[in-house]
PDB file of N, CA, C and O in Angstrom:
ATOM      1  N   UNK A 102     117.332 -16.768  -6.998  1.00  0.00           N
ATOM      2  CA  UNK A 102     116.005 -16.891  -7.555  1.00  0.00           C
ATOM      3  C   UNK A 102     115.237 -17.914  -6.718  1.00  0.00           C
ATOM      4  O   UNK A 102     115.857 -18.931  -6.404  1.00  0.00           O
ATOM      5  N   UNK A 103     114.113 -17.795  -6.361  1.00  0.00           N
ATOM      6  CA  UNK A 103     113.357 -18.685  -5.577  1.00  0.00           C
ATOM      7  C   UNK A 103     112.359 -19.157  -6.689  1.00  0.00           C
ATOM      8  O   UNK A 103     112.390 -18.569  -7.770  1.00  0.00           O
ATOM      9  N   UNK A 104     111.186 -20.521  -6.421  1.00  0.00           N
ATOM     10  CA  UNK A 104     111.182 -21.332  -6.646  1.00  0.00           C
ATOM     11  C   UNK A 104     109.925 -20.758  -7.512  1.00  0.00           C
ATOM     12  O   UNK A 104     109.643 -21.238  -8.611  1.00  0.00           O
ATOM     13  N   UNK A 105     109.135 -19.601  -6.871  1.00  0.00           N
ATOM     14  CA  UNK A 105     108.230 -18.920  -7.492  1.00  0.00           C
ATOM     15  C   UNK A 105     108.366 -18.373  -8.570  1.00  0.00           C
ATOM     16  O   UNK A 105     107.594 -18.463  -9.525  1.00  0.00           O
ATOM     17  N   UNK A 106     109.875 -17.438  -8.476  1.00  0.00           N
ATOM     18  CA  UNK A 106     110.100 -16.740  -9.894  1.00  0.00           C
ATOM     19  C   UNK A 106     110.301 -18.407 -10.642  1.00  0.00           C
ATOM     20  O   UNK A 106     109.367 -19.169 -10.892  1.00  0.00           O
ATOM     21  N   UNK A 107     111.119 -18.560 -10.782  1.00  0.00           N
ATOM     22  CA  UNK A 107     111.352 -19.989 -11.664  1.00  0.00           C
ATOM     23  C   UNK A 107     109.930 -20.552 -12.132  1.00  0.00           C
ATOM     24  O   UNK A 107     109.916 -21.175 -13.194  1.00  0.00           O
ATOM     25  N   UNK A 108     108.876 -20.406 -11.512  1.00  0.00           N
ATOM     26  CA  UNK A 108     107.414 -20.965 -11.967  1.00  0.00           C
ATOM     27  C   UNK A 108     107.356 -19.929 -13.060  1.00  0.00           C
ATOM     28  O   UNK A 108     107.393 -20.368 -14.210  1.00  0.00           O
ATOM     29  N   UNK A 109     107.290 -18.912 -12.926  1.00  0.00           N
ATOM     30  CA  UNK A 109     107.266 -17.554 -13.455  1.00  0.00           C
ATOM     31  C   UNK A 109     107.547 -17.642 -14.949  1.00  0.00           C
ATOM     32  O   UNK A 109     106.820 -17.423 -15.918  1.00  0.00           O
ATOM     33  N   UNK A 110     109.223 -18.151 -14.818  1.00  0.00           N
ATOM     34  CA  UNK A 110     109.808 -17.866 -16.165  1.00  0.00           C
ATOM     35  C   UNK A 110     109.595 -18.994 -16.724  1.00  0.00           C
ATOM     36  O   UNK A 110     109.291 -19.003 -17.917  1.00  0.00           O
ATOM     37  N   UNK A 111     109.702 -20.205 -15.994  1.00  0.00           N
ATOM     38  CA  UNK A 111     108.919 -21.424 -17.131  1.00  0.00           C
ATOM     39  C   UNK A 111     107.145 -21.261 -17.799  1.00  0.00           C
ATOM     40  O   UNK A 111     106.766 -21.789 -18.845  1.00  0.00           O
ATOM     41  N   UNK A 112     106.143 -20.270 -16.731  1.00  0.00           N
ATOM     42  CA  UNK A 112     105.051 -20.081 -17.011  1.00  0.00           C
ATOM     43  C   UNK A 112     105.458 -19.353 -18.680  1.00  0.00           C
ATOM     44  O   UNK A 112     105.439 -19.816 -19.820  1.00  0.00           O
ATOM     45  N   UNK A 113     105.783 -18.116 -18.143  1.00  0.00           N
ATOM     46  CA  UNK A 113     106.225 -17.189 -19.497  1.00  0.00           C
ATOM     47  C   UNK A 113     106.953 -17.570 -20.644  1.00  0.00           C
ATOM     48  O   UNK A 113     106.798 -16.925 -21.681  1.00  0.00           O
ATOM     49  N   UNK A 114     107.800 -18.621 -20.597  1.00  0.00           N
ATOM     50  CA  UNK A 114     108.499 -20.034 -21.953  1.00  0.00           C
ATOM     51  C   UNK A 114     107.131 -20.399 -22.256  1.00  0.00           C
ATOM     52  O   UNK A 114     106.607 -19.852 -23.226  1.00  0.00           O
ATOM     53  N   UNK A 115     106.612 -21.060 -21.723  1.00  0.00           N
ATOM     54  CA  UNK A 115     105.426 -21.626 -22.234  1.00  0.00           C
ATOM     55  C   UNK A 115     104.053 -21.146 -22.713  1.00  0.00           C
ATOM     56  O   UNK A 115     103.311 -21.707 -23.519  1.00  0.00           O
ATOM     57  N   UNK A 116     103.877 -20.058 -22.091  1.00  0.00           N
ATOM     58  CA  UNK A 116     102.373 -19.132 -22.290  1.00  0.00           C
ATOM     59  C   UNK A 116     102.927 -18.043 -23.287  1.00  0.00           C
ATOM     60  O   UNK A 116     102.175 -17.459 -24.066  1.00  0.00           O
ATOM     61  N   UNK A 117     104.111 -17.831 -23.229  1.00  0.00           N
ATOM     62  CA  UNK A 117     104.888 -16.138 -23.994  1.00  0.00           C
ATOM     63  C   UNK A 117     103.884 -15.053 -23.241  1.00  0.00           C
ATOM     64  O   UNK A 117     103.044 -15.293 -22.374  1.00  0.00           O
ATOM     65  N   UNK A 118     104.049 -14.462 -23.523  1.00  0.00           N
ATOM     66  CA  UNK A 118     103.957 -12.963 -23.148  1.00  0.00           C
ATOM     67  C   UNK A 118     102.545 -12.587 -22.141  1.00  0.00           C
ATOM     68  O   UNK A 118     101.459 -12.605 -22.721  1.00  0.00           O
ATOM     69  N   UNK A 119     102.560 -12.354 -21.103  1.00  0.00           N
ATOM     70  CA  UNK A 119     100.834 -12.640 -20.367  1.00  0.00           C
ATOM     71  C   UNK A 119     101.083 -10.951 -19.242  1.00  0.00           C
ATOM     72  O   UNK A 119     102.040 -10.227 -18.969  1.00  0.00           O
ATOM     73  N   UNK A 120      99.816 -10.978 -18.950  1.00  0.00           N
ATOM     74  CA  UNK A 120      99.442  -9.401 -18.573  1.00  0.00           C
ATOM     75  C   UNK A 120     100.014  -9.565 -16.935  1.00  0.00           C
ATOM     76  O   UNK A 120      99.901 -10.565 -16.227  1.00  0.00           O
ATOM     77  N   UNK A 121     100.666  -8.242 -16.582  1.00  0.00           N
ATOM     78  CA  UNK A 121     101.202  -9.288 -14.928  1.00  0.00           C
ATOM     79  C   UNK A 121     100.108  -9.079 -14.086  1.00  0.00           C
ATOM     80  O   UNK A 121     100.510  -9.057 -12.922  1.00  0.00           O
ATOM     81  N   UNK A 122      98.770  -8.899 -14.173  1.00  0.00           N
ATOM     82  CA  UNK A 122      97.253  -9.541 -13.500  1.00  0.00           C
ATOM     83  C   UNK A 122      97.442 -10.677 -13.295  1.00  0.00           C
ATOM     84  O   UNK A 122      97.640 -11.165 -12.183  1.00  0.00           O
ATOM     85  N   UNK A 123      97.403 -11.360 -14.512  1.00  0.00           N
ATOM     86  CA  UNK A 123      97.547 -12.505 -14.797  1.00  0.00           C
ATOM     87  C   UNK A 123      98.053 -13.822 -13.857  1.00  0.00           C
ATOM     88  O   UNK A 123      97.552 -14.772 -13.255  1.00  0.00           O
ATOM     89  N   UNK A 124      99.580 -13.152 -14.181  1.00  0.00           N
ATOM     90  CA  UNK A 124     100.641 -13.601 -13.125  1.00  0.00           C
ATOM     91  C   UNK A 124     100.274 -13.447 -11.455  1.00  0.00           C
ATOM     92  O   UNK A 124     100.382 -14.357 -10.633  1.00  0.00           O
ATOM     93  N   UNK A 125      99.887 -12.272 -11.220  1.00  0.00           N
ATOM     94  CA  UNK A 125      99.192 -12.695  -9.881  1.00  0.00           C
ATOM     95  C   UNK A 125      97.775 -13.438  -9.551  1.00  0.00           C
ATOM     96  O   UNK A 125      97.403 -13.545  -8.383  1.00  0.00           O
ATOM     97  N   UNK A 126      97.250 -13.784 -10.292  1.00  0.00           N
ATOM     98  CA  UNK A 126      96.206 -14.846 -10.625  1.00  0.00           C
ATOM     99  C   UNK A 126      96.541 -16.003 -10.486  1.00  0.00           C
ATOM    100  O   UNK A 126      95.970 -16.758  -9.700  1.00  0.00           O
ATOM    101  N   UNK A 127      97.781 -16.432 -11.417  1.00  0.00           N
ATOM    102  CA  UNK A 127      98.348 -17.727 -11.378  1.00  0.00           C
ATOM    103  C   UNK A 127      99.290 -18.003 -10.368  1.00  0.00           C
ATOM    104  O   UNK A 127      99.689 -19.167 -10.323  1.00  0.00           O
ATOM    105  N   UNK A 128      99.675 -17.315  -9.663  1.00  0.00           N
ATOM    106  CA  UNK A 128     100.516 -17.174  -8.523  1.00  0.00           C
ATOM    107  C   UNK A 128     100.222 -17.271  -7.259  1.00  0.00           C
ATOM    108  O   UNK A 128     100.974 -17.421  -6.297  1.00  0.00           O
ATOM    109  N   UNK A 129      98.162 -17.099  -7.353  1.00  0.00           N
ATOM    110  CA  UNK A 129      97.357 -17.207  -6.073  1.00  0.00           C
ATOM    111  C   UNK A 129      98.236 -15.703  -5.106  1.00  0.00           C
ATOM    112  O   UNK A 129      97.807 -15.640  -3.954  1.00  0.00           O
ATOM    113  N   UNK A 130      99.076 -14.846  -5.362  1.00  0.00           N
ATOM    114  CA  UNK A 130      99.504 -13.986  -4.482  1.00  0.00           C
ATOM    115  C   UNK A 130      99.208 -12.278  -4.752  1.00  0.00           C
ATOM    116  O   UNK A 130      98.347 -11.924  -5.557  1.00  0.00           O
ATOM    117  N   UNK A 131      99.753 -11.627  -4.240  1.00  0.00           N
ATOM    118  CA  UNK A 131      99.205 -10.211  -4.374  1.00  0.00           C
ATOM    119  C   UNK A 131     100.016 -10.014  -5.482  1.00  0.00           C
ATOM    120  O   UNK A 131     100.985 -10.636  -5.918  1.00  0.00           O
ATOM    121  N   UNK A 132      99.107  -8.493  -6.044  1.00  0.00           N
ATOM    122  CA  UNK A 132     100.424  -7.587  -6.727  1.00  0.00           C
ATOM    123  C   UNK A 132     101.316  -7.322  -6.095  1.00  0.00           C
ATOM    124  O   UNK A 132     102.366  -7.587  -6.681  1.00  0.00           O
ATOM    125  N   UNK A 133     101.433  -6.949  -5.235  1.00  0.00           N
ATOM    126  CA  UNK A 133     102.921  -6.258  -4.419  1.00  0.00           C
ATOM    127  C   UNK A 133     103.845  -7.262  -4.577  1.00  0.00           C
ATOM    128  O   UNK A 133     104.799  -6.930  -5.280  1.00  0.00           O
ATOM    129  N   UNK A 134     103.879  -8.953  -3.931  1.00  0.00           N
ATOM    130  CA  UNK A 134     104.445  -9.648  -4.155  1.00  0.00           C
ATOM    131  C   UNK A 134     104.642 -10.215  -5.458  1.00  0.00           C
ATOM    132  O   UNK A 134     105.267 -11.273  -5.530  1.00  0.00           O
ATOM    133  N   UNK A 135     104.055  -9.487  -6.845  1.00  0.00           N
ATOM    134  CA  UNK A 135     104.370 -10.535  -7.815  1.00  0.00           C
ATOM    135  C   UNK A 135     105.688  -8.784  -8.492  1.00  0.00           C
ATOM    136  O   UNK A 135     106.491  -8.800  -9.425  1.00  0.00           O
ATOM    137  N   UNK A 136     105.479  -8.048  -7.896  1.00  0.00           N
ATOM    138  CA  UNK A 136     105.656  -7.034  -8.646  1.00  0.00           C
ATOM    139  C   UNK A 136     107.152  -7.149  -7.701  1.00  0.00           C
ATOM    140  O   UNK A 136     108.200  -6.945  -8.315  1.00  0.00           O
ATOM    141  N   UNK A 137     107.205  -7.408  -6.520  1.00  0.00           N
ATOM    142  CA  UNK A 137     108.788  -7.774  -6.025  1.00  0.00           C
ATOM    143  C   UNK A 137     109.395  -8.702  -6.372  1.00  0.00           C
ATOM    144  O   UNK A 137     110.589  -8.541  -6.122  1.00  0.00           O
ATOM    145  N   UNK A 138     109.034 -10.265  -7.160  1.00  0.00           N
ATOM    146  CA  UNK A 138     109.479 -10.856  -7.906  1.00  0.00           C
ATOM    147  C   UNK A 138     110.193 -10.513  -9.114  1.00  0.00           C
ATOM    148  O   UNK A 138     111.275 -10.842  -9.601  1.00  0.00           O
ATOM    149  N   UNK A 139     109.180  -9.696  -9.466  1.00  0.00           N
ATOM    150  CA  UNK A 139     109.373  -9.061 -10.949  1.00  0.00           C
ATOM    151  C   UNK A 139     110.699  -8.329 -11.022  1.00  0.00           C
ATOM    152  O   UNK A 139     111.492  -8.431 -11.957  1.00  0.00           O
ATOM    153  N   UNK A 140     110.851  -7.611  -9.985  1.00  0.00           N
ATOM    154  CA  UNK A 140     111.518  -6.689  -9.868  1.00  0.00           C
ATOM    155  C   UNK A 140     112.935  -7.137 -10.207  1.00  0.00           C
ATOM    156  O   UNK A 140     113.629  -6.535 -11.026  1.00  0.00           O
ATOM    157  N   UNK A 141     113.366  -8.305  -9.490  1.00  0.00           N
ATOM    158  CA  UNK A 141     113.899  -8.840  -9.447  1.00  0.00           C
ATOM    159  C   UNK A 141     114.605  -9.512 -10.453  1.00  0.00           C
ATOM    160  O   UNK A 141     115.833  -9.582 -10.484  1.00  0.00           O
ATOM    161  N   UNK A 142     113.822 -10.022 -11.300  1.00  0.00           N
ATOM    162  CA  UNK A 142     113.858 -10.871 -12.883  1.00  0.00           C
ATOM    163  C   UNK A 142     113.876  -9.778 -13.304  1.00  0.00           C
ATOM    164  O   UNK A 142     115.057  -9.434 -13.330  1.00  0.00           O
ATOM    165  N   UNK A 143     113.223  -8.966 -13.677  1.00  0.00           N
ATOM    166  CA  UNK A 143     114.311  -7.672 -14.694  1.00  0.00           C
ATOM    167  C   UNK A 143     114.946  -6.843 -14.465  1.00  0.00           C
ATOM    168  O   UNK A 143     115.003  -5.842 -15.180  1.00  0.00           O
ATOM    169  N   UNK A 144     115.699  -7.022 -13.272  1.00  0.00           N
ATOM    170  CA  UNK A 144     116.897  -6.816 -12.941  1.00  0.00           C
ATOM    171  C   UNK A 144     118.059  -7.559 -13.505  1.00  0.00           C
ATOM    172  O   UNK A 144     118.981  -7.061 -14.152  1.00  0.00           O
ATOM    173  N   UNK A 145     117.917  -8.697 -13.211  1.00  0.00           N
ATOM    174  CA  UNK A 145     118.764  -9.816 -13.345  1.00  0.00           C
ATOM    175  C   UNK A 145     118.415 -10.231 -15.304  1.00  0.00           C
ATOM    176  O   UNK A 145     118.719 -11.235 -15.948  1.00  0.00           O
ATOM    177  N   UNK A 146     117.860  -9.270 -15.623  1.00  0.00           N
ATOM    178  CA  UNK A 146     117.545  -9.469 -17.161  1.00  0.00           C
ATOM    179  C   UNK A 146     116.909 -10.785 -17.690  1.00  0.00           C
ATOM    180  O   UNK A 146     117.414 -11.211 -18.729  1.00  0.00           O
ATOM    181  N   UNK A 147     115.918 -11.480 -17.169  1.00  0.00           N
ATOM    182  CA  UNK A 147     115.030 -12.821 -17.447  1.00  0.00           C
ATOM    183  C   UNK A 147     113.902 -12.219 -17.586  1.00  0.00           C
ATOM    184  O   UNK A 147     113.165 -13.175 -17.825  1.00  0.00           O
ATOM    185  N   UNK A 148     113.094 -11.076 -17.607  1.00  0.00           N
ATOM    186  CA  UNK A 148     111.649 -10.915 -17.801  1.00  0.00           C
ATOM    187  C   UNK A 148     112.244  -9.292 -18.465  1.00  0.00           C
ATOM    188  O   UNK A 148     113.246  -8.688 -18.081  1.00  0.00           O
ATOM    189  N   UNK A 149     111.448  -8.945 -19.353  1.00  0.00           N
ATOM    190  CA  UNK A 149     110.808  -7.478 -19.650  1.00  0.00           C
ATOM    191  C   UNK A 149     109.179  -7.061 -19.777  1.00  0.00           C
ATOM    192  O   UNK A 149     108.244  -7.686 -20.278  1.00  0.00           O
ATOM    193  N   UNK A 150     109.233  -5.604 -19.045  1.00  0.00           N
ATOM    194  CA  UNK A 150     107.275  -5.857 -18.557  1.00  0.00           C
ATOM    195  C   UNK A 150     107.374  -4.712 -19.612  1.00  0.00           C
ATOM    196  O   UNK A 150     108.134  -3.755 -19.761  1.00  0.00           O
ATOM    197  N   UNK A 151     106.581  -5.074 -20.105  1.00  0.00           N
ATOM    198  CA  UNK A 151     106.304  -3.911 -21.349  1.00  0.00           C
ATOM    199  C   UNK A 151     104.552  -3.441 -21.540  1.00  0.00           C
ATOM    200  O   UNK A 151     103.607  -4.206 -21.349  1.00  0.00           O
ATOM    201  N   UNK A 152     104.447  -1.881 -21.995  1.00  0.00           N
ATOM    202  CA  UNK A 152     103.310  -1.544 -21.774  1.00  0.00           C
ATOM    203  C   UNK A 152     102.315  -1.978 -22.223  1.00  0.00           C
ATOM    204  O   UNK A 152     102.700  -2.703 -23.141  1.00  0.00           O
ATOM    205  N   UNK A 153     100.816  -2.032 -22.164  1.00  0.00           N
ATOM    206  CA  UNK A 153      99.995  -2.789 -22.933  1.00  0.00           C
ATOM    207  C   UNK A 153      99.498  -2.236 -23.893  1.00  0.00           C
ATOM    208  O   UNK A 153      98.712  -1.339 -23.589  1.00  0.00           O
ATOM    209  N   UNK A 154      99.650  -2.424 -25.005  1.00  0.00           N
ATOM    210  CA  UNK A 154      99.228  -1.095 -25.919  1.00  0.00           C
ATOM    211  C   UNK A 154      97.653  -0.861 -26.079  1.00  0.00           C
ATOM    212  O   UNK A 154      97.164   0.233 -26.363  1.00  0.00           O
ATOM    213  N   UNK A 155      97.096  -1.759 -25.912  1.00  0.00           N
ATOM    214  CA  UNK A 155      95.814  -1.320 -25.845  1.00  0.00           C
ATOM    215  C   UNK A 155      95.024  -0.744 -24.552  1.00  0.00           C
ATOM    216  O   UNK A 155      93.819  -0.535 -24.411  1.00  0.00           O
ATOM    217  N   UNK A 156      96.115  -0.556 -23.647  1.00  0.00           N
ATOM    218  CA  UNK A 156      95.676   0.428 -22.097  1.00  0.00           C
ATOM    219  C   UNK A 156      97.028   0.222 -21.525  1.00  0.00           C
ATOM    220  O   UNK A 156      97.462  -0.821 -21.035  1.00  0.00           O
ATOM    221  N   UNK A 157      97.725   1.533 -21.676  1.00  0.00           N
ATOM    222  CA  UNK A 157      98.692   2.068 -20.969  1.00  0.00           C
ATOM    223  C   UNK A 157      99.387   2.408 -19.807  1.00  0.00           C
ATOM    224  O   UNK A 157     100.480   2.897 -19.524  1.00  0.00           O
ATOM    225  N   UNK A 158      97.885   1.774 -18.925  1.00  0.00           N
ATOM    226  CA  UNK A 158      98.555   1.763 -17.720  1.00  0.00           C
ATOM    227  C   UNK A 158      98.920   0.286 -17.196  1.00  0.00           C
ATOM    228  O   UNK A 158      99.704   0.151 -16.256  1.00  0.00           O
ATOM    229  N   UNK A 159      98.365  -0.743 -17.791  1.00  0.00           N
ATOM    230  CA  UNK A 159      98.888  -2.154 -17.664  1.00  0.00           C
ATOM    231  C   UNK A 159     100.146  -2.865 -18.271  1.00  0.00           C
ATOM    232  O   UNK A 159     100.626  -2.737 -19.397  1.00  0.00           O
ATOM    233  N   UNK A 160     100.491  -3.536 -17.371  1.00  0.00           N
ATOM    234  CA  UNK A 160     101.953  -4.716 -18.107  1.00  0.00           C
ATOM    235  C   UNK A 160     101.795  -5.493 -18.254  1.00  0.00           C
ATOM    236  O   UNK A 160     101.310  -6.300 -17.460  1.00  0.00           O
ATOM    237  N   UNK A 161     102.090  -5.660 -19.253  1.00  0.00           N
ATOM    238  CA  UNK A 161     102.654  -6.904 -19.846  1.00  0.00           C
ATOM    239  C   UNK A 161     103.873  -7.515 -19.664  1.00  0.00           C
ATOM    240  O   UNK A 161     104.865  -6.788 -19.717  1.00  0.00           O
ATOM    241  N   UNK A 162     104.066  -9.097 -19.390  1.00  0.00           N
ATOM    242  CA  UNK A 162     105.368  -9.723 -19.194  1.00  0.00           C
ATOM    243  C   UNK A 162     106.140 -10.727 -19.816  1.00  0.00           C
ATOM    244  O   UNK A 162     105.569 -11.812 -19.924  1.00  0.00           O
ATOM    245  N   UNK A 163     107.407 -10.637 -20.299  1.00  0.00           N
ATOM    246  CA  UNK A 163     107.675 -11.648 -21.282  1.00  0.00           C
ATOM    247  C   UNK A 163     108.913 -11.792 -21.153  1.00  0.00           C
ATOM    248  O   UNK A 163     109.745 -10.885 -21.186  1.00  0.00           O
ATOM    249  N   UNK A 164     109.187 -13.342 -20.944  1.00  0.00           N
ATOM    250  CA  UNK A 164     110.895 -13.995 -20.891  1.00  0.00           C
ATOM    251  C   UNK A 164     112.080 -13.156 -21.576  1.00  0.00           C
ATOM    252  O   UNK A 164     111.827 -12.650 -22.669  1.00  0.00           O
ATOM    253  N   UNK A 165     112.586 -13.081 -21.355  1.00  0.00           N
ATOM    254  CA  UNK A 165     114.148 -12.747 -22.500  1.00  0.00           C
ATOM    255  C   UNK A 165     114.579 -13.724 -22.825  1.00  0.00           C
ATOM    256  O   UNK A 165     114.162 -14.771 -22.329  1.00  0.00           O
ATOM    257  N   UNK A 166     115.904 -13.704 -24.099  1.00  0.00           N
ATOM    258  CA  UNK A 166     116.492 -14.705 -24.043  1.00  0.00           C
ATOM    259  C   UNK A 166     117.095 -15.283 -22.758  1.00  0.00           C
ATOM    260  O   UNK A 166     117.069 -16.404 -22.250  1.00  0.00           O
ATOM    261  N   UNK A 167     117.596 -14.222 -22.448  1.00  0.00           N
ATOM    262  CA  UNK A 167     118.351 -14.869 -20.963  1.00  0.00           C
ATOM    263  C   UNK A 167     117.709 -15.612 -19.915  1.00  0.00           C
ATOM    264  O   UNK A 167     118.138 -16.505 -19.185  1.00  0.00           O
ATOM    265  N   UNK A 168     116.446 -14.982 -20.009  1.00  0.00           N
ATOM    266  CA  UNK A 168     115.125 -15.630 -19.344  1.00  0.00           C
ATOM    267  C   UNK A 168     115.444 -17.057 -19.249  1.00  0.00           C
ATOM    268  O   UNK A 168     115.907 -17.816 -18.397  1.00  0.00           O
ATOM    269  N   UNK A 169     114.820 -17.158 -21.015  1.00  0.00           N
ATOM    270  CA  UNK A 169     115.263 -18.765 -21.243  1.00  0.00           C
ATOM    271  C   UNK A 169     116.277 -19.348 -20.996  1.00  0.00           C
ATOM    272  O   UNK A 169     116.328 -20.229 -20.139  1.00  0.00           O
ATOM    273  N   UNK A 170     116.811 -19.145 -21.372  1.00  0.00           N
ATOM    274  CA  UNK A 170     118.485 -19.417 -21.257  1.00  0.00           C
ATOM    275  C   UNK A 170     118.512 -19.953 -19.758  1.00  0.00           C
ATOM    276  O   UNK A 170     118.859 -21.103 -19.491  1.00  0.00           O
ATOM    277  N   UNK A 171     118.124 -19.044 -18.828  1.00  0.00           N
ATOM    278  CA  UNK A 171     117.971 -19.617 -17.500  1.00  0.00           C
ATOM    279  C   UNK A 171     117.238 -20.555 -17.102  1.00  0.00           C
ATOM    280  O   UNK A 171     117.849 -21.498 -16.600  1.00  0.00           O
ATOM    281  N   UNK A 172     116.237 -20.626 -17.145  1.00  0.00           N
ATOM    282  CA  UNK A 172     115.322 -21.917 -16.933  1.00  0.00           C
ATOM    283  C   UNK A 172     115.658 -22.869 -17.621  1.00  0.00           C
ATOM    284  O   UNK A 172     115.265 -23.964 -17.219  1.00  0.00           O
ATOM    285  N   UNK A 173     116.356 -22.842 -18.684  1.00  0.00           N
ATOM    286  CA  UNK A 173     116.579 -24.183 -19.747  1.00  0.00           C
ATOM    287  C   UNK A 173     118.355 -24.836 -18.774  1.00  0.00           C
ATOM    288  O   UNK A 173     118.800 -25.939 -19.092  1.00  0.00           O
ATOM    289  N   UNK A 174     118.848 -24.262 -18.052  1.00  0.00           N
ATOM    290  CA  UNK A 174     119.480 -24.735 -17.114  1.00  0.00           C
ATOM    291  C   UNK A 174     119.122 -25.097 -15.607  1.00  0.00           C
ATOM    292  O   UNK A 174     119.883 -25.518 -14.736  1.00  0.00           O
ATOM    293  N   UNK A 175     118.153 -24.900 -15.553  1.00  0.00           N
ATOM    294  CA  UNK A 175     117.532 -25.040 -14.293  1.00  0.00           C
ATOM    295  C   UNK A 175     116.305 -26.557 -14.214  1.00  0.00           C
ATOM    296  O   UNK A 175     115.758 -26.984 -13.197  1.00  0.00           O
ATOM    297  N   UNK A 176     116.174 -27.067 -15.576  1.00  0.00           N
ATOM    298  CA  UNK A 176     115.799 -28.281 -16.307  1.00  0.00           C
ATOM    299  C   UNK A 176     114.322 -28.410 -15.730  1.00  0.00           C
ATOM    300  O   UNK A 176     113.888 -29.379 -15.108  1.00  0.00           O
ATOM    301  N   UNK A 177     113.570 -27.139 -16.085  1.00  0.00           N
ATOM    302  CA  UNK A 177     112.193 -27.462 -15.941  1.00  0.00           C
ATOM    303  C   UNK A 177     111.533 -27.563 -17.085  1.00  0.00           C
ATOM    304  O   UNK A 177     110.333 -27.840 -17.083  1.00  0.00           O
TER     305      UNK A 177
END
């Protein structure tokens, strides 16, 4: 995990659940690169992007437990 996702999953502990626009907003970086991060973290089971229900073609992103679980060892 690099230092970005880790911003990521402490952002998402703290904000809960945010649109992944968003995340590339707060990230100052592209979609492509927030969406290869991503990829990554819910792989490794720390993020689930779930649809937006009020427009279906957007995600939404939000910690797992494991998420937490991870960052709360990583002591940010």
């Amino acid at each position: 995990m690099n230092l970005k996702q880790l911003y990521i999953l402490a952002t998402l502990r703290t904000d809960g659940e945010l649109p992944q626009t968003l995340l590339c907003d707060l990230m100052h970086t592209t979609q492509n690169t927030v969406v290869t991060w991503l990829n990554e973290l819910e792989e490794a089971d720390y993020v689930a992007r779930l649809r937006d229900p009020e427009d279906r073609r957007k995600h939404n992103v939000a910690i797992t437990e494991k998420g937490v679980a991870e960052i709360g060892r990583a002591h940010v």
